[in-house]
Coordinates of C-alpha atoms in Angstrom, one line a residue:
M1 CA -37.7 2.2 -50.9
R2 CA -36.8 1.7 -54.6
D3 CA -40.6 1.4 -55.3
I4 CA -41.3 4.8 -53.8
V5 CA -38.2 6.7 -54.7
D6 CA -39.7 8.6 -57.6
G7 CA -42.6 9.9 -55.3
L8 CA -40.2 10.9 -52.6
T9 CA -38.0 12.7 -55.1
A10 CA -41.1 14.6 -56.3
W11 CA -42.0 15.6 -52.8
R12 CA -38.5 16.8 -52.1
A13 CA -38.5 18.9 -55.3
A14 CA -41.9 20.4 -54.3
G15 CA -40.8 21.2 -50.7
V16 CA -43.3 18.8 -49.2
A17 CA -42.4 17.3 -45.8
F18 CA -42.8 13.6 -45.3
A19 CA -41.9 10.7 -43.1
V20 CA -40.8 7.2 -44.0
A21 CA -41.9 4.1 -42.1
T22 CA -39.5 1.1 -42.6
V23 CA -39.8 -2.5 -41.4
V24 CA -36.7 -3.1 -39.3
R25 CA -37.4 -6.5 -37.8
T26 CA -40.0 -9.2 -38.1
W27 CA -41.0 -12.3 -36.1
R28 CA -43.2 -15.3 -37.1
S29 CA -45.6 -14.8 -40.1
A30 CA -45.0 -11.1 -40.7
P31 CA -46.2 -10.1 -44.2
R32 CA -43.3 -7.9 -45.3
Q33 CA -39.5 -8.3 -44.7
P34 CA -37.1 -5.8 -43.3
G35 CA -36.6 -2.9 -45.7
A36 CA -40.2 -2.7 -46.8
A37 CA -41.1 1.0 -46.7
M38 CA -44.2 3.3 -46.7
A39 CA -44.1 7.1 -46.9
V40 CA -46.7 9.7 -45.9
S41 CA -46.5 13.3 -46.9
A42 CA -47.6 16.3 -44.9
H43 CA -50.6 16.5 -47.3
G44 CA -51.7 13.0 -46.3
E45 CA -50.6 11.2 -49.5
V46 CA -49.3 7.6 -49.1
L47 CA -46.6 5.7 -51.0
G48 CA -45.8 2.1 -50.6
S49 CA -46.7 -0.5 -47.9
I50 CA -45.1 -2.0 -44.8
S51 CA -47.6 -4.8 -43.9
G52 CA -49.8 -5.5 -46.9
G53 CA -52.6 -3.5 -45.3
C54 CA -52.5 -4.9 -41.7
V55 CA -51.2 -1.9 -39.7
E56 CA -51.0 0.8 -42.4
G57 CA -53.7 2.9 -40.6
A58 CA -51.8 3.1 -37.3
V59 CA -48.5 3.7 -39.1
Y60 CA -50.1 6.5 -41.1
E61 CA -50.9 8.3 -37.9
L62 CA -47.3 7.8 -36.6
C63 CA -45.9 9.3 -39.8
L64 CA -48.1 12.4 -39.5
T65 CA -47.0 12.8 -35.9
S66 CA -43.4 12.4 -36.9
I67 CA -43.7 15.1 -39.5
E68 CA -45.2 17.5 -37.0
T69 CA -42.7 16.9 -34.3
G70 CA -39.6 16.3 -36.5
K71 CA -38.7 13.3 -34.4
A72 CA -38.3 9.6 -35.3
R73 CA -39.7 6.8 -33.3
T74 CA -39.8 3.0 -33.2
Q75 CA -43.0 1.0 -32.8
T76 CA -43.6 -2.7 -32.5
Y77 CA -46.9 -4.3 -33.6
G78 CA -47.5 -7.9 -32.7
V79 CA -50.4 -10.0 -31.2
S80 CA -51.5 -13.6 -31.0
D81 CA -53.3 -15.1 -33.9
D82 CA -56.6 -15.3 -31.9
D83 CA -57.0 -11.6 -31.5
A84 CA -54.9 -10.2 -34.3
F85 CA -57.9 -9.0 -36.3
D86 CA -59.0 -6.7 -33.6
V87 CA -55.9 -4.5 -33.8
G88 CA -55.2 -4.9 -37.5
L89 CA -52.3 -7.3 -37.7
T90 CA -54.3 -10.1 -39.2
C91 CA -51.4 -12.3 -40.1
G92 CA -50.6 -12.8 -36.4
G93 CA -46.9 -12.0 -36.8
T94 CA -44.8 -9.2 -35.2
I95 CA -43.1 -6.3 -36.9
E96 CA -40.9 -3.5 -35.7
I97 CA -41.3 -0.2 -37.5
L98 CA -38.9 2.7 -37.6
V99 CA -40.6 6.0 -38.6
Q100 CA -38.3 8.8 -39.7
P101 CA -39.2 12.4 -40.8
D102 CA -37.3 13.7 -43.8
V103 CA -35.6 16.3 -41.5
A104 CA -33.9 13.5 -39.6
M105 CA -32.4 12.0 -42.7
T106 CA -28.9 12.5 -43.8
E107 CA -28.2 13.7 -47.4
P108 CA -31.7 12.7 -48.5
D109 CA -31.4 14.1 -52.0
E110 CA -28.1 12.2 -52.6
V111 CA -29.5 9.0 -51.2
L112 CA -32.7 9.2 -53.3
A113 CA -30.6 9.9 -56.4
A114 CA -28.4 7.0 -55.8
I115 CA -31.3 4.6 -55.3
R116 CA -33.0 5.9 -58.4
D117 CA -29.9 5.6 -60.5
G118 CA -29.0 2.1 -59.2
R119 CA -25.8 3.3 -57.4
P120 CA -24.9 1.4 -54.2
V121 CA -25.6 3.2 -50.9
A122 CA -26.5 2.2 -47.4
T123 CA -28.1 4.0 -44.5
A124 CA -27.4 3.1 -40.9
S125 CA -30.2 4.5 -38.6
V126 CA -31.1 4.9 -35.0
E127 CA -34.2 6.7 -34.0
N128 CA -33.1 10.3 -34.5
A129 CA -29.8 10.0 -36.3
Q130 CA -28.6 8.5 -39.6
L131 CA -25.3 7.7 -41.1
V132 CA -25.1 7.3 -44.9
V133 CA -22.4 5.0 -46.4
W134 CA -21.2 4.9 -50.0
P135 CA -18.5 2.5 -51.2
D136 CA -15.9 5.3 -50.8
R137 CA -17.2 7.6 -48.1
A138 CA -19.7 8.2 -45.3
A139 CA -21.8 11.2 -44.2
G140 CA -23.8 12.0 -41.1
S141 CA -23.4 10.7 -37.5
L142 CA -25.2 8.5 -35.0
G143 CA -23.9 10.9 -32.3
E144 CA -20.6 9.3 -31.2
A145 CA -17.4 8.9 -33.1
G146 CA -16.7 5.3 -32.1
L147 CA -20.3 4.3 -32.9
D148 CA -20.0 6.0 -36.3
H149 CA -16.8 4.1 -37.1
A150 CA -18.2 0.7 -36.1
A151 CA -21.6 1.3 -37.8
A152 CA -19.9 2.5 -41.0
Q153 CA -17.8 -0.7 -41.1
Q154 CA -20.8 -2.9 -40.6
A155 CA -22.8 -1.0 -43.2
A156 CA -20.0 -1.2 -45.8
G157 CA -19.8 -4.9 -45.4
M158 CA -23.6 -5.3 -45.6
L159 CA -23.6 -3.0 -48.7
A160 CA -21.0 -5.2 -50.4
L161 CA -23.3 -8.2 -49.8
G162 CA -26.5 -6.4 -50.6
T163 CA -28.0 -7.3 -47.2
T164 CA -30.4 -5.4 -44.9
G165 CA -30.9 -5.9 -41.2
T166 CA -30.2 -4.8 -37.6
V167 CA -26.8 -4.8 -36.0
H168 CA -26.1 -4.5 -32.3
L169 CA -23.2 -2.4 -31.0
G170 CA -22.0 -0.8 -27.8
A171 CA -22.6 2.8 -27.1
H172 CA -19.1 3.6 -28.4
G173 CA -19.1 1.1 -31.2
E174 CA -18.0 -2.0 -29.2
Q175 CA -18.5 -5.1 -31.3
R176 CA -19.5 -7.5 -28.5
R177 CA -22.0 -5.3 -26.8
D178 CA -25.6 -4.5 -27.7
E179 CA -26.8 -1.2 -26.1
V180 CA -27.5 0.3 -29.5
S181 CA -29.6 -1.3 -32.3
V182 CA -28.6 0.1 -35.7
F183 CA -30.8 -0.6 -38.7
V184 CA -28.7 -0.9 -41.8
Q185 CA -30.5 -0.8 -45.2
S186 CA -28.5 -1.6 -48.3
Y187 CA -29.5 -0.2 -51.7
V188 CA -27.7 -2.0 -54.5
P189 CA -28.4 -2.1 -58.2
P190 CA -31.3 -4.4 -59.1
P191 CA -30.5 -8.0 -60.0
R192 CA -30.1 -8.8 -63.6
M193 CA -32.4 -11.0 -65.7
I194 CA -30.9 -11.8 -69.1
V195 CA -33.3 -13.3 -71.6
F196 CA -31.8 -15.0 -74.7
G197 CA -34.0 -15.4 -77.8
A198 CA -36.2 -12.7 -79.2
I199 CA -39.4 -14.6 -79.4
D200 CA -42.9 -13.9 -78.1
F201 CA -42.3 -15.9 -74.9
A202 CA -39.2 -13.7 -74.3
A203 CA -41.4 -10.6 -74.4
A204 CA -43.6 -12.0 -71.7
V205 CA -40.7 -13.1 -69.6
A206 CA -39.1 -9.6 -69.9
R207 CA -42.4 -8.0 -68.9
I208 CA -42.7 -10.1 -65.7
G209 CA -39.0 -9.8 -65.0
R210 CA -39.3 -6.0 -64.9
F211 CA -42.4 -6.3 -62.7
L212 CA -40.4 -8.4 -60.2
G213 CA -37.7 -5.7 -60.1
Y214 CA -35.0 -7.1 -62.3
H215 CA -32.9 -5.1 -64.8
V216 CA -33.9 -7.0 -67.9
T217 CA -31.6 -7.5 -70.9
V218 CA -32.9 -9.3 -74.1
C219 CA -30.2 -10.7 -76.3
D220 CA -30.5 -12.2 -79.8
A221 CA -28.2 -12.5 -82.8
R222 CA -30.9 -11.5 -85.2
P223 CA -31.5 -7.7 -85.5
V224 CA -34.8 -8.1 -87.3
F225 CA -36.3 -9.7 -84.1
A226 CA -34.4 -7.9 -81.3
T227 CA -36.2 -4.6 -81.7
R228 CA -37.5 -2.0 -79.2
K229 CA -41.0 -2.3 -80.7
R230 CA -41.1 -6.0 -79.9
F231 CA -39.5 -5.6 -76.4
P232 CA -40.7 -2.3 -74.9
D233 CA -40.2 -3.7 -71.3
A234 CA -36.6 -4.6 -71.7
D235 CA -34.1 -2.2 -70.1
D236 CA -31.4 -3.3 -72.7
L237 CA -31.5 -4.9 -76.1
V238 CA -28.3 -6.6 -77.3
V239 CA -27.8 -7.9 -80.9
Q240 CA -25.0 -10.4 -80.6
W241 CA -24.4 -14.1 -80.5
P242 CA -25.7 -15.1 -77.1
H243 CA -22.7 -17.0 -75.8
R244 CA -20.3 -14.2 -76.9
Y245 CA -22.5 -11.6 -75.1
L246 CA -22.6 -13.8 -71.9
Q247 CA -18.8 -14.2 -71.9
S248 CA -18.4 -10.4 -72.0
T249 CA -21.0 -9.2 -69.5
T250 CA -21.2 -9.3 -65.7
V251 CA -23.0 -12.2 -64.0
D252 CA -23.2 -12.5 -60.3
E253 CA -25.0 -14.7 -57.7
R254 CA -28.2 -12.6 -58.1
T255 CA -28.4 -13.0 -61.9
V256 CA -31.1 -14.9 -63.6
L257 CA -30.5 -16.5 -67.1
C258 CA -33.5 -17.5 -69.2
V259 CA -32.5 -19.4 -72.4
L260 CA -35.4 -19.3 -74.8
T261 CA -33.5 -19.7 -78.1
H262 CA -35.0 -23.0 -79.0
D263 CA -32.1 -23.7 -81.3
P264 CA -29.1 -26.0 -80.5
K265 CA -26.6 -23.8 -82.4
F266 CA -27.5 -21.0 -80.0
D267 CA -28.4 -22.6 -76.7
V268 CA -25.7 -25.3 -76.4
P269 CA -22.7 -22.9 -76.7
L270 CA -24.7 -20.4 -74.5
L271 CA -25.4 -23.0 -71.8
E272 CA -21.7 -24.1 -71.8
V273 CA -20.9 -20.6 -70.8
A274 CA -23.9 -20.1 -68.5
L275 CA -23.1 -23.2 -66.4
R276 CA -19.7 -21.8 -65.6
T277 CA -21.2 -18.6 -64.1
P278 CA -22.4 -18.1 -60.5
A279 CA -25.9 -17.2 -61.8
R280 CA -28.7 -17.9 -59.3
Y281 CA -31.0 -19.5 -61.9
I282 CA -30.3 -21.0 -65.3
G283 CA -33.4 -22.1 -67.2
A284 CA -33.8 -23.3 -70.7
M285 CA -37.1 -23.7 -72.6
G286 CA -38.0 -26.7 -74.7
S287 CA -39.7 -30.0 -74.8
R288 CA -38.5 -33.0 -72.8
R289 CA -37.2 -34.4 -76.1
A290 CA -35.3 -31.2 -76.7
H291 CA -34.0 -31.3 -73.2
R292 CA -32.6 -34.8 -73.6
D293 CA -30.9 -33.8 -76.8
R294 CA -29.5 -30.7 -75.1
L295 CA -28.0 -32.8 -72.3
R296 CA -26.5 -35.1 -74.8
R297 CA -24.8 -32.2 -76.6
L298 CA -23.6 -30.6 -73.4
R299 CA -22.1 -33.8 -72.2
A300 CA -20.3 -34.3 -75.5
A301 CA -19.0 -30.7 -75.1
G302 CA -17.5 -31.7 -71.7
V303 CA -20.0 -30.3 -69.3
D304 CA -19.9 -32.4 -66.1
E305 CA -22.9 -33.7 -64.2
A306 CA -22.5 -31.3 -61.3
A307 CA -22.9 -28.4 -63.7
L308 CA -25.8 -30.0 -65.5
A309 CA -27.6 -30.4 -62.2
R310 CA -27.9 -26.6 -62.0
L311 CA -29.9 -26.4 -65.2
S312 CA -33.7 -26.0 -65.0
S313 CA -34.9 -27.6 -68.2
P314 CA -37.6 -27.5 -69.2
T315 CA -37.8 -24.2 -67.4
G316 CA -40.7 -23.2 -65.1
L317 CA -43.1 -24.9 -62.7
D318 CA -45.9 -27.2 -63.8
L319 CA -48.9 -24.8 -64.0
G320 CA -50.4 -26.1 -67.2
A321 CA -49.3 -22.9 -68.9
R322 CA -50.3 -22.4 -72.6
T323 CA -49.8 -18.8 -73.6
P324 CA -46.6 -16.8 -73.5
E325 CA -47.9 -14.9 -70.5
E326 CA -48.8 -18.0 -68.6
T327 CA -45.5 -19.5 -69.4
A328 CA -43.8 -16.4 -68.1
V329 CA -45.7 -16.8 -64.8
A330 CA -44.5 -20.4 -64.6
I331 CA -40.9 -19.4 -65.2
A332 CA -41.1 -16.5 -62.7
A333 CA -42.7 -18.9 -60.1
E334 CA -39.7 -21.3 -60.4
I335 CA -37.3 -18.4 -60.1
I336 CA -39.0 -17.1 -56.9
A337 CA -39.2 -20.6 -55.5
R338 CA -35.5 -21.2 -56.2
A339 CA -34.5 -17.9 -54.5
W340 CA -36.5 -18.4 -51.3
G341 CA -36.6 -22.2 -51.0
G342 CA -40.3 -22.6 -51.8
S343 CA -41.6 -26.1 -52.7
G344 CA -43.9 -24.9 -55.6
R345 CA -46.8 -26.8 -54.0
P346 CA -50.2 -25.3 -53.1
L347 CA -50.0 -23.6 -49.7
T348 CA -53.3 -25.2 -48.8
D349 CA -51.6 -28.6 -48.8
L350 CA -48.8 -27.5 -46.5
E351 CA -48.4 -26.7 -42.8
T352 CA -45.1 -24.9 -43.2
P353 CA -44.6 -21.1 -42.7
I354 CA -45.9 -19.0 -45.6
H355 CA -42.9 -16.7 -45.6
H356 CA -39.6 -18.5 -45.9
L357 CA -36.7 -17.0 -43.9

C-alpha cells in the first residue's frame, strides 16, 4: 500500500472512485506476500501489483465490479503447476485476495495520510466492514461490539510488532473460535538504513536502500563531503562523528547499518556501539586485511566473540562487483538474504522454495 499511497491520495482529492485488491493469504509458491496491493480507479487506471502479473487481469475486473456495486468480496486463485498457465497463475501457488471499494473503507483520508507520513496505523478488515486502529484510538466497526474489541486488541498487538496477517475470532470476538477471518494490515514507519562514510560507494548504497523502501540516513563527520548534492537519495544527512550519532539515534530490530568509513579512527568506535544495538544487519566495508585489523582492534577494545559474529565484514555477497553500483547490489543482496534466510546461491542450483516464509 505504501507504494501506491500517493496515487490513491490523488484519486481521493479528485473524487475518483476506486477499489483496492490486497493479498490476504498465500500458499506454496505464491509470488507476493500478504499485504501486497493493487488499486483500480473507476477510469480504469491501475496502481501496484498483487501477483507479479499472474492474475492481475482477473483482479482488475473484480475491482471494477466492486466499484460499481460498492461491495467488497474475497476471491481465491490457485491451481496445480501443470495447468497454472491456462488460468494465469503461472507460479502454481495459491493466493486469497480481498477486494474493497473505497466506500467500504473507514477513514480512508486519515489512513492514507498516516501511511504517507510514516505514522503507525493498522486496518482490520472483513469483506464489507473495516476497523482502523491507531496506537491510541480506533474507528469504524466490523459489525459487532465484542468482535470490534477483540479485533482492535489483535490489531494493536500486530501494529506494535509491524506484522500483517489473518486472525481468526468468534462472531462475538471469542479468542478460541474461528467463525470470522479478520485481515489485519499494519503500516509502520519504513525501516532505517544508516550509511556511515560519505564516499561514492555510500551514494550508491543510499540509492539502492531507498529503492528497497528504507528510510536512508547518511552520516559523516566531514561537512565538505556530506552534502545534498552528493547524496540526493538520502532522506537525512548528518554531519557528526559516526559513533556519537549512533549513540544518540534510534536503532531497532529492522535497522540496517552500513559502515563504509574505511578508517579505523571512525569505524572501530562506531562498530563498538553498533554491535551493542539490536540492528538486523551490521556490515563494514574493507579488504580482508582491513577486516583482520578491525577485528584485532575491536577485541582489544573488549568486544566479545558473540558480538563480533554479528559483523558482516567484508560486507556484501560475492558477486564479483567492481563499481560502486555493483558493490551496492552486493551489499543489498546480503541484507535481503539475511532478512529472509536466503542462501545467496543461484536458484538454478537449488530445489528449495523460491519464496522463503
